[in-house]
Amino acid sequence: MAAPGPRTTPEIAIVGAGMSGVLLGIRLREAGIESFTIYEKGEEIGGTWRDNTYPGLACDIPSRFYSYSFAPNPEWTRLYSPGPEIQDYLLKITDRYGMREHIRFGIEIADVRFDEQRERWQITTTSGERTDADLVVCATGLLHHPRYPQIEGLETFAGACFHSARWDHEVPLDGRRIGIIGTGSTGVQLTSDLAYRAGRLDLFARTPQWVFPAPNPEYPRPLRALLQRFAGLNRPGYWFWGRFMKYGIGRAVVEEGPQRRLADRMCRWNLSRVKDPELRAKLTPQDQPMCKRMIVSPRYYDAVQQPCVDVITERIERVEPQGVRTADGVLHELDVLVLATGFDAHAYIKPIELTGPGGRTLDEAWADGVRAYRTVGVAGFPNLFFMLGPHSPVGNQSLIRVAEDQASYIVQWARRIRDGEVLRAAPTQEATDAYNDAMRAQMPQTAWLSGCQSWYLGKDGFPELWPWRPERHEEMLAEPDLSEFDVVAPGR
Ligand code: N01
C-alpha cells in the first residue's frame, strides 16, 4: 500500500510552553509554518522560571547571553539577573511574537502513540481529548519534577515545609528559624538571601559543593537607557558573553587545560575566604571542581559566615514536629523547613506514555539507559523530537543557546514535511549507536566522572550532559544528515 500523500500543512504538537517550546513556535512561524499548537499543562508560560520563585533565585549564566539571540533585553538589571526578570522577559517575548494564540493552557498530555495506518501521531490529553499530529516535539524541560527526600518523619513537621520549587509565599521568613536541606545551586542561592533575613538559619549540607566566585554588578540606568534606545548596542554583549562562556567554562568542564586549572584555582581561592578552619573544613568538597554543576555565587561564603548561620554536616536522622534531629542526637528546632533537594532530571517526558511504531514504548527503548540521537531524536520513533532532552545540557552553558540549535534543526524537518520531501523520518539504530559510542568515549575527558554523585549522572553511570565543546552541538545540529535517517517520502 502506498504511503499517504504530502502533508503540506503539517500539524505540529509542541508539548510544553517553557523557554524552548515558545522558541520553537517563534522559529516555525518565521519559517511560514503556522499549523502548530503548544500544549501547556500550567496556566502560564515559563516552565522552570514560572515554577521557581524562591528568594534569591537568579540565573548563573550572564543574562546578556541567557537571552534569545534574536531578542536582546536592554532591561537586564544585573550581570546575572534575578529569576522574576527572566520570567518577565519570557512573557514579553511570548506576547511580542504572538505565541499566545498558539498555546493551549491547562492541557496536560497523557499519551502519544504512533498510528501506523494513518502514519501520524495520536495525542490524548488527561481529559480524554484526542488530536493528531504529523510531528511531535517534547519541550517538557529537564528540571520540573521536584525530588522530595526520603527522610523519616518529614510529614510530622509542625512548621511550614515545602520544596524550593513550590515556594509558599504566605509563610513569613524574617526573623524566623529556617532550615534548608541541600547545597546545590538552589540551596546556595537561598542561603545567600535568607542568611540576611532569618533569625537563625540551619543549612543541612550533606555534600559540600565548589562555588565559583563571580561578581554580580548592576547595570547602571544610563547604560540600560542607551541599550533601550539603540538596539544594535545589545549585540556586543551577547557576542562577548557567548564567547566568554564558550571558551571559558565551556572548555573547562569537558577537557583538561588552562581553563580547568584556572576555574579550579578560583574555586579553591574562594573557599579560602572562609576564615574559621572548622567551617572551611565543613564546606570543603571531596571531589574536583565542576564534578557537579559548578555553582556560581558571589555571596555564599559571606552568607555562611553570618553569625545566625549554622552549617550542619551531621547526617539527618529524622524530622520531628519541632525540627530536624541529626545523628549526633541534636534537635535543630525550626519554624520553616525548605527542601532544596533538586529534581528528578531523568524523568524526561514522564508521566506521558509514548508509544512508537510496532507498539514499542519509549520506556522499552530506554530500558538499558537513555539513548538519544544527537540530543533531539530517538531511533525508530519517526517525526518525534526532543528539546533540552537527553545529553542536552551543555555544562554551565546557556540552555537558550542549546534550544536555539535544536529549534533550527527541528524546523528544517518541519519544512521538509511541508514541502512534500518527507512523510516521516526516524534516526537509524546504527547512527544512534555510533553517536552514543562516541559520546561515551569522550566522557572520561569531562570533569563529571571525578567521583561525585549528582543528577548529572544517569543510572548507567554516565553523565547526562553534553561531553564536547559547546560549538560542536551547534555544528552537529546545523543540518540533518539524511544518511542517518530512515526516511519515507509521501506517496511511496
Ligand atoms: O538541586 P541539586 P538544585 N538529605 O540536585 C541534597 C539548576 N539550577 O535544585 O549532594 C540531605 O543540585 C543534595 O545532597 P547530595 C542547575 O542545573 C540552576 O540545587 O546528594 N540532603 C544536594 O545538596 C542545578 O544543577 C540555577 O549529598 C539531600 C541538594 O539536596 C539544578 O537546577 C539555579 C537529600 C540537591 O542539589 C538542580 O539544583 C538553581 C537528603 N535526603 C538551580 N536529598 C541557575 O542559576 C538531596 N539532598 C540557572
Coordinates of C-alpha atoms and ligand atoms in Angstrom, one line a residue:
M1 CA 0.0 0.0 0.0
A2 CA 1.3 3.4 -1.0
A3 CA 2.2 5.8 1.8
P4 CA -0.2 8.8 2.3
G5 CA 0.3 11.9 0.2
P6 CA 2.3 15.0 1.3
R7 CA 1.3 16.9 4.4
T8 CA 1.5 20.4 3.1
T9 CA 0.1 21.8 6.3
P10 CA 1.8 19.6 8.8
E11 CA 0.2 19.6 12.2
I12 CA 2.9 20.1 14.8
A13 CA 2.3 19.4 18.5
I14 CA 4.8 21.0 20.9
V15 CA 4.5 19.8 24.5
G16 CA 5.4 22.5 27.0
A17 CA 5.4 26.3 26.8
G18 CA 8.7 26.9 28.6
M19 CA 11.6 28.7 27.1
S20 CA 12.2 26.1 24.5
G21 CA 8.6 25.4 23.4
V22 CA 7.9 29.1 22.9
L23 CA 11.2 29.4 21.0
L24 CA 10.3 26.6 18.6
G25 CA 6.9 28.3 17.9
I26 CA 8.7 31.5 17.0
R27 CA 11.0 29.7 14.7
L28 CA 8.2 27.8 13.0
R29 CA 6.3 31.0 12.4
E30 CA 9.4 32.6 10.9
A31 CA 9.6 29.6 8.5
G32 CA 6.0 30.3 7.5
I33 CA 4.6 27.3 9.4
E34 CA 1.6 28.3 11.5
S35 CA 0.0 24.9 11.9
F36 CA 1.4 24.2 15.4
T37 CA -0.1 24.0 18.8
I38 CA 1.8 24.4 22.1
Y39 CA 0.2 22.3 24.8
E40 CA 0.9 23.6 28.3
K41 CA -0.3 21.9 31.4
G42 CA 0.1 25.1 33.5
E43 CA -1.7 28.3 33.3
E44 CA 1.2 30.4 32.2
I45 CA 4.3 30.1 30.1
G46 CA 7.8 29.9 31.5
G47 CA 8.4 26.4 32.8
T48 CA 11.1 26.4 35.4
W49 CA 11.2 30.2 35.5
R50 CA 7.4 30.2 36.3
D51 CA 7.6 27.4 38.9
N52 CA 10.7 28.6 40.8
T53 CA 10.0 31.7 42.8
Y54 CA 12.2 31.2 45.8
P55 CA 14.1 34.1 47.5
G56 CA 17.5 34.7 45.9
L57 CA 16.6 32.9 42.6
A58 CA 18.8 34.1 39.8
C59 CA 20.4 32.7 36.7
D60 CA 24.0 31.7 36.9
I61 CA 24.6 32.4 33.2
P62 CA 25.2 36.1 32.3
S63 CA 21.9 37.4 31.2
R64 CA 23.2 39.1 28.1
F65 CA 23.9 35.6 26.8
Y66 CA 20.9 34.0 28.6
S67 CA 18.6 35.6 26.1
Y68 CA 17.3 34.6 22.7
S69 CA 19.9 35.6 20.1
F70 CA 17.2 37.4 18.2
A71 CA 15.7 39.3 21.1
P72 CA 18.2 41.0 23.3
N73 CA 16.9 42.5 26.5
P74 CA 18.2 46.0 27.3
E75 CA 16.3 45.9 30.6
W76 CA 18.5 43.3 32.4
T77 CA 19.4 45.0 35.7
R78 CA 22.4 42.8 36.6
L79 CA 25.1 40.6 35.0
Y80 CA 23.2 37.6 36.5
S81 CA 19.6 38.5 36.6
P82 CA 17.1 37.6 39.2
G83 CA 14.5 34.9 38.4
P84 CA 11.5 37.3 38.1
E85 CA 13.3 39.4 35.5
I86 CA 13.8 36.3 33.4
Q87 CA 10.2 35.3 33.7
D88 CA 9.2 38.8 32.7
Y89 CA 11.4 38.6 29.7
L90 CA 9.9 35.3 28.6
L91 CA 6.4 36.7 29.0
K92 CA 7.3 39.7 26.9
I93 CA 8.8 37.6 24.1
T94 CA 5.8 35.3 24.1
D95 CA 3.5 38.3 23.6
R96 CA 5.8 40.2 21.2
Y97 CA 5.9 37.2 18.8
G98 CA 2.2 36.4 19.1
M99 CA 2.7 33.0 20.6
R100 CA -0.3 33.0 23.0
E101 CA -2.7 32.3 20.1
H102 CA -0.9 29.0 19.6
I103 CA -0.7 27.9 23.2
R104 CA -3.4 25.9 24.9
F105 CA -3.1 26.3 28.6
G106 CA -4.3 23.9 31.2
I107 CA -3.9 20.9 28.8
E108 CA -1.9 18.0 30.0
I109 CA -0.8 15.4 27.5
A110 CA -1.2 11.8 28.8
D111 CA -0.5 9.6 25.8
V112 CA 1.3 10.0 22.5
R113 CA 1.1 7.0 20.2
F114 CA 2.1 6.4 16.6
D115 CA -0.9 5.3 14.4
E116 CA 0.7 3.2 11.6
Q117 CA -2.3 3.1 9.5
R118 CA -2.6 6.8 9.2
E119 CA 1.2 7.5 9.6
R120 CA 0.5 10.1 12.3
W121 CA 0.9 10.6 16.0
Q122 CA -2.3 10.4 18.0
I123 CA -2.2 12.5 21.1
T124 CA -4.6 12.1 24.1
T125 CA -4.9 14.6 26.9
T126 CA -5.6 13.7 30.5
S127 CA -9.2 14.8 30.0
G128 CA -9.6 12.3 27.1
E129 CA -9.4 14.8 24.2
R130 CA -7.8 13.4 21.1
T131 CA -5.9 15.1 18.3
D132 CA -3.5 14.1 15.6
A133 CA 0.0 15.4 14.8
D134 CA 2.5 14.9 11.9
L135 CA 5.3 15.9 14.1
V136 CA 5.6 15.9 17.9
V137 CA 8.1 17.9 19.9
C138 CA 8.7 17.2 23.6
A139 CA 9.8 20.5 25.1
T140 CA 9.0 19.5 28.6
G141 CA 12.2 20.6 30.1
L142 CA 14.7 18.9 32.4
L143 CA 14.1 20.2 35.9
H144 CA 10.4 20.2 36.6
H145 CA 9.7 17.1 38.8
P146 CA 10.7 18.2 42.3
R147 CA 12.6 15.5 44.2
Y148 CA 11.4 15.1 47.8
P149 CA 13.9 13.5 50.2
Q150 CA 13.1 10.2 51.9
I151 CA 13.5 11.3 55.5
E152 CA 11.7 9.7 58.3
G153 CA 9.1 11.9 60.0
L154 CA 9.1 14.6 57.3
E155 CA 5.3 14.7 57.2
T156 CA 5.2 15.2 61.0
F157 CA 7.0 18.6 61.0
A158 CA 4.7 21.1 62.7
G159 CA 6.0 24.2 60.9
A160 CA 5.9 25.2 57.3
C161 CA 7.7 22.7 54.9
F162 CA 7.9 23.0 51.2
H163 CA 10.1 22.2 48.2
S164 CA 12.1 25.1 46.8
A165 CA 10.2 24.9 43.5
R166 CA 6.9 25.1 45.3
W167 CA 7.6 28.1 47.4
D168 CA 4.8 29.1 49.9
H169 CA 4.9 32.9 49.8
E170 CA 2.3 33.1 52.6
V171 CA 5.0 31.9 55.1
P172 CA 6.8 34.7 56.8
L173 CA 10.6 34.4 56.8
D174 CA 12.0 37.5 58.5
G175 CA 13.5 36.7 61.9
R176 CA 12.4 33.1 61.9
R177 CA 14.2 29.8 62.4
I178 CA 14.7 28.4 58.9
G179 CA 16.3 25.1 57.9
I180 CA 17.4 24.4 54.3
I181 CA 18.2 20.9 53.2
G182 CA 20.5 20.9 50.2
T183 CA 23.5 22.8 49.0
G184 CA 23.1 22.7 45.2
S185 CA 22.7 25.8 43.1
T186 CA 19.3 26.3 44.8
G187 CA 20.4 25.8 48.4
V188 CA 23.3 28.2 47.8
Q189 CA 21.1 30.9 46.3
L190 CA 18.6 30.6 49.1
T191 CA 21.3 30.7 51.8
S192 CA 22.8 33.8 50.2
D193 CA 19.4 35.6 50.6
L194 CA 18.0 34.1 53.8
A195 CA 21.2 34.5 55.8
Y196 CA 20.3 38.2 56.0
R197 CA 16.7 37.7 56.9
A198 CA 16.4 34.7 59.1
G199 CA 16.6 34.8 62.9
R200 CA 18.6 31.6 62.6
L201 CA 19.5 29.6 59.5
D202 CA 20.4 25.9 59.7
L203 CA 21.9 24.7 56.4
F204 CA 21.9 20.9 56.2
A205 CA 24.9 20.3 53.9
R206 CA 25.2 16.6 53.2
T207 CA 27.8 17.1 50.5
P208 CA 29.5 20.5 50.1
Q209 CA 30.0 21.8 46.6
W210 CA 32.6 24.1 44.9
V211 CA 31.5 27.6 44.4
F212 CA 32.9 29.8 41.7
P213 CA 33.3 33.5 42.7
A214 CA 31.6 35.7 40.1
P215 CA 30.7 39.3 41.0
N216 CA 27.2 40.3 40.0
P217 CA 27.3 44.1 39.2
E218 CA 24.3 46.1 38.5
Y219 CA 23.9 47.7 35.0
P220 CA 23.7 51.4 35.6
R221 CA 20.5 53.1 34.5
P222 CA 22.1 55.3 31.8
L223 CA 23.6 52.2 30.2
R224 CA 20.2 50.5 30.2
A225 CA 18.6 53.6 28.6
L226 CA 21.3 53.6 25.9
L227 CA 20.7 49.9 25.1
Q228 CA 17.0 50.6 25.0
R229 CA 17.4 53.4 22.5
F230 CA 20.0 51.8 20.2
A231 CA 19.1 48.2 19.8
G232 CA 22.3 47.4 17.9
L233 CA 24.3 48.1 21.0
N234 CA 22.9 45.0 22.6
R235 CA 24.7 42.7 20.2
P236 CA 28.3 43.1 21.5
G237 CA 27.1 41.9 25.0
Y238 CA 25.6 38.7 23.6
W239 CA 28.6 38.1 21.5
F240 CA 31.1 38.8 24.3
W241 CA 29.4 36.7 27.0
G242 CA 28.7 33.9 24.5
R243 CA 32.4 33.7 23.7
F244 CA 33.4 34.0 27.4
M245 CA 31.2 31.0 28.2
K246 CA 32.2 29.0 25.2
Y247 CA 35.9 29.4 25.6
G248 CA 36.0 29.6 29.4
I249 CA 33.8 27.3 31.4
G250 CA 32.7 25.6 28.2
R251 CA 36.2 24.2 27.8
A252 CA 36.9 23.7 31.5
V253 CA 34.1 21.2 32.1
V254 CA 34.9 19.0 29.1
E255 CA 38.7 19.0 28.7
E256 CA 41.9 19.3 30.6
G257 CA 43.7 22.6 30.1
P258 CA 44.3 26.1 31.4
Q259 CA 40.6 26.9 31.7
R260 CA 40.0 23.9 34.0
R261 CA 43.1 24.8 36.1
L262 CA 42.0 28.4 36.4
A263 CA 38.4 27.5 37.4
D264 CA 39.8 25.0 39.9
R265 CA 42.1 27.7 41.4
M266 CA 39.4 30.3 41.6
C267 CA 37.0 27.9 43.5
R268 CA 39.8 27.0 45.9
W269 CA 40.7 30.6 46.4
N270 CA 37.0 31.4 47.0
L271 CA 36.8 28.8 49.7
S272 CA 39.9 30.1 51.4
R273 CA 37.9 33.3 52.2
V274 CA 36.1 31.3 54.9
K275 CA 38.2 32.3 57.9
D276 CA 37.1 29.7 60.5
P277 CA 39.1 26.5 59.7
E278 CA 36.3 24.3 61.2
L279 CA 33.7 25.9 59.0
R280 CA 36.0 25.8 56.0
A281 CA 36.6 22.1 56.5
K282 CA 32.8 21.5 56.5
L283 CA 32.5 23.4 53.3
T284 CA 35.4 21.6 51.5
P285 CA 34.2 19.2 48.8
Q286 CA 35.9 15.9 48.4
D287 CA 35.6 15.9 44.6
Q288 CA 37.1 18.1 41.9
P289 CA 35.6 21.5 41.0
M290 CA 33.0 21.0 38.2
C291 CA 32.3 17.4 39.0
K292 CA 28.8 18.5 39.9
R293 CA 27.3 21.6 38.3
M294 CA 29.6 24.5 39.0
I295 CA 27.8 26.8 41.4
V296 CA 28.3 30.4 40.7
S297 CA 27.8 32.8 43.7
P298 CA 29.4 36.0 44.8
R299 CA 27.7 35.9 48.2
Y300 CA 27.5 32.4 49.5
Y301 CA 30.7 32.3 51.6
D302 CA 29.9 35.7 53.1
A303 CA 26.4 34.4 53.9
V304 CA 27.5 31.2 55.7
Q305 CA 29.9 33.3 57.8
Q306 CA 26.9 35.3 59.2
P307 CA 26.5 34.8 62.9
C308 CA 23.0 33.4 62.5
V309 CA 24.0 30.7 60.1
D310 CA 25.0 27.1 61.1
V311 CA 26.3 24.7 58.5
I312 CA 25.4 21.2 59.7
T313 CA 27.2 18.3 58.1
E314 CA 25.9 15.7 60.6
R315 CA 23.6 13.2 58.9
I316 CA 19.9 13.9 59.3
E317 CA 18.4 11.2 61.4
R318 CA 14.7 12.2 61.1
V319 CA 12.4 15.1 61.1
E320 CA 10.2 15.7 64.2
P321 CA 7.4 18.2 64.8
Q322 CA 9.8 20.7 66.3
G323 CA 12.6 20.4 63.8
V324 CA 15.4 18.2 62.4
R325 CA 17.2 15.7 64.5
T326 CA 20.7 14.8 63.4
A327 CA 22.7 11.6 64.0
D328 CA 24.5 13.2 66.9
G329 CA 21.2 13.4 68.8
V330 CA 20.8 17.2 68.4
L331 CA 17.4 18.6 67.7
H332 CA 17.6 21.7 65.4
E333 CA 14.4 23.5 66.2
L334 CA 12.8 25.2 63.2
D335 CA 9.8 27.2 62.1
V336 CA 10.3 26.7 58.4
L337 CA 11.9 23.8 56.6
V338 CA 12.9 24.2 52.9
L339 CA 13.7 21.2 50.8
A340 CA 16.3 22.4 48.2
T341 CA 16.7 18.8 47.2
G342 CA 16.6 19.1 43.5
F343 CA 14.7 17.5 40.7
D344 CA 14.3 14.1 39.0
A345 CA 16.2 15.1 35.9
H346 CA 15.9 11.7 34.5
A347 CA 12.1 11.6 34.3
Y348 CA 12.2 13.4 30.9
I349 CA 8.6 13.4 29.5
K350 CA 7.1 11.3 32.3
P351 CA 4.3 10.7 33.1
I352 CA 3.4 10.9 29.4
E353 CA 3.2 7.5 27.8
L354 CA 4.9 7.4 24.4
T355 CA 4.5 4.5 22.0
G356 CA 6.1 4.3 18.6
P357 CA 5.6 2.1 15.6
G358 CA 5.2 -1.6 16.4
G359 CA 3.9 -0.8 19.9
R360 CA 7.4 -0.1 21.2
T361 CA 7.3 2.3 24.1
L362 CA 9.9 4.9 24.9
D363 CA 10.4 3.2 28.3
E364 CA 11.3 -0.1 26.4
A365 CA 13.6 1.8 24.0
W366 CA 15.4 3.3 27.0
A367 CA 15.2 0.3 29.3
D368 CA 19.1 0.0 29.4
G369 CA 19.7 3.7 29.7
V370 CA 18.7 6.8 27.8
R371 CA 19.9 6.6 24.2
A372 CA 19.1 9.6 22.0
Y373 CA 20.3 10.7 18.6
R374 CA 22.2 14.0 18.7
T375 CA 20.2 15.1 21.7
V376 CA 17.0 15.5 19.6
G377 CA 15.8 12.2 18.2
V378 CA 15.2 8.5 19.1
A379 CA 15.9 5.6 16.9
G380 CA 12.8 4.1 15.4
F381 CA 10.5 6.9 16.6
P382 CA 9.6 8.9 13.5
N383 CA 8.8 12.6 13.4
L384 CA 9.5 12.9 17.2
F385 CA 11.9 15.4 18.6
F386 CA 13.1 16.5 21.9
M387 CA 14.2 19.9 23.1
L388 CA 16.5 20.0 26.1
G389 CA 16.3 16.2 26.1
P390 CA 19.0 13.7 26.8
H391 CA 22.5 15.0 26.8
S392 CA 21.3 18.5 26.0
P393 CA 22.6 20.4 28.9
V394 CA 26.0 21.8 27.9
G395 CA 27.9 22.2 31.2
N396 CA 27.2 25.6 32.7
Q397 CA 26.1 27.0 29.3
S398 CA 23.0 28.9 28.3
L399 CA 20.3 26.5 27.7
I400 CA 18.7 29.1 25.5
R401 CA 21.6 28.8 23.1
V402 CA 21.2 25.0 23.2
A403 CA 17.5 25.2 22.5
E404 CA 18.1 27.5 19.6
D405 CA 20.4 24.9 17.9
Q406 CA 17.6 22.3 18.4
A407 CA 14.8 24.6 17.2
S408 CA 16.6 25.4 13.9
Y409 CA 17.2 21.7 13.4
I410 CA 13.6 20.7 14.0
V411 CA 12.3 23.5 11.8
Q412 CA 14.4 22.0 8.9
W413 CA 12.5 18.7 9.3
A414 CA 9.1 20.5 9.5
R415 CA 10.0 22.3 6.3
R416 CA 10.8 19.0 4.6
I417 CA 7.5 17.6 5.6
R418 CA 5.6 20.7 4.5
D419 CA 7.4 20.7 1.1
G420 CA 6.5 17.1 0.5
E421 CA 10.0 15.7 0.6
V422 CA 9.4 13.7 3.7
L423 CA 6.4 12.0 5.2
R424 CA 8.2 10.5 8.1
A425 CA 11.8 10.1 9.3
A426 CA 13.5 8.5 12.2
P427 CA 17.1 8.2 13.2
T428 CA 18.6 4.8 12.4
Q429 CA 19.7 2.5 15.2
E430 CA 23.3 2.4 13.7
A431 CA 23.6 6.2 13.6
T432 CA 22.2 6.4 17.2
D433 CA 24.6 3.7 18.4
A434 CA 27.6 5.3 16.7
Y435 CA 26.7 8.7 18.3
N436 CA 26.3 7.2 21.7
D437 CA 29.6 5.3 21.5
A438 CA 31.4 8.5 20.5
M439 CA 29.8 10.3 23.4
R440 CA 30.7 7.7 25.9
A441 CA 34.3 7.5 24.6
Q442 CA 34.5 11.3 25.3
M443 CA 33.1 11.2 28.8
P444 CA 36.4 10.4 30.6
Q445 CA 37.7 13.8 29.4
T446 CA 35.0 15.6 31.3
A447 CA 35.1 16.7 34.9
W448 CA 31.9 14.8 35.7
L449 CA 33.4 11.4 36.4
S450 CA 35.8 12.6 39.1
G451 CA 34.0 10.9 41.9
C452 CA 30.8 12.6 42.9
Q453 CA 27.1 11.9 42.8
S454 CA 24.6 14.3 41.3
W455 CA 21.7 14.5 38.8
Y456 CA 24.4 14.8 36.1
L457 CA 24.9 11.0 36.3
G458 CA 22.4 8.6 34.7
K459 CA 21.5 5.2 36.0
D460 CA 24.1 3.7 33.7
G461 CA 26.8 5.8 35.5
F462 CA 27.3 8.1 32.5
P463 CA 26.8 11.8 32.7
E464 CA 23.6 13.1 31.2
L465 CA 25.4 16.1 29.8
W466 CA 26.9 17.1 26.5
P467 CA 30.6 16.0 26.7
W468 CA 32.1 18.0 23.9
R469 CA 32.8 21.7 23.4
P470 CA 29.6 23.8 23.1
E471 CA 30.3 24.7 19.5
R472 CA 30.1 21.0 18.5
H473 CA 26.4 21.0 19.5
E474 CA 25.8 23.8 17.1
E475 CA 27.8 22.1 14.3
M476 CA 26.1 18.7 14.9
L477 CA 22.6 20.2 14.5
A478 CA 23.4 22.6 11.7
E479 CA 21.7 20.4 9.1
P480 CA 20.1 17.0 9.2
D481 CA 22.3 14.2 7.9
L482 CA 19.8 12.2 5.8
S483 CA 22.0 9.2 5.6
E484 CA 21.4 8.7 9.3
F485 CA 17.7 8.6 9.0
D486 CA 15.1 6.1 7.7
V487 CA 13.1 8.4 5.5
V488 CA 9.7 7.6 4.0
A489 CA 8.6 10.0 1.3
P490 CA 4.9 10.8 0.7
G491 CA 3.0 8.5 -1.7
R492 CA 5.8 5.9 -1.9
Ligands
N01_1 O1 19.4 20.6 43.2 P1 20.7 19.6 43.3 P2 19.3 22.1 43.0 N1 19.4 14.6 52.8 O2 20.3 18.3 42.8 C1 20.7 17.5 48.8 C2 19.6 24.1 38.1 N2 19.6 25.4 38.8 O3 17.8 22.5 43.0 O4 24.8 16.2 47.1 C3 20.2 15.6 52.7 O5 21.9 20.2 42.6 C4 21.8 17.0 47.9 O6 22.9 16.5 48.7 P3 23.9 15.4 47.9 C5 21.0 23.6 38.0 O7 21.2 23.0 36.7 C6 20.1 26.4 38.1 O8 20.2 22.9 43.8 O9 23.0 14.4 47.2 N3 20.5 16.3 51.6 C7 22.2 18.4 47.3 O10 23.0 19.1 48.1 C8 21.2 22.7 39.1 O11 22.2 21.7 38.9 C9 20.1 27.6 38.7 O12 24.6 14.8 49.1 C10 19.8 15.9 50.5 C11 20.8 19.0 47.1 O13 20.0 18.4 48.0 C12 19.8 22.1 39.2 O14 18.9 23.2 38.9 C13 19.6 27.8 40.0 C14 18.9 14.9 50.5 C15 20.2 18.9 45.7 O15 21.1 19.6 44.8 C16 19.4 21.5 40.4 O16 19.9 22.3 41.5 C17 19.2 26.7 40.7 C18 18.7 14.2 51.7 N4 17.8 13.2 51.8 C19 19.2 25.5 40.1 N5 18.4 14.7 49.2 C20 20.6 28.8 37.9 O17 21.1 29.7 38.4 C21 19.0 15.7 48.5 N6 19.9 16.4 49.2 C22 20.4 28.7 36.4

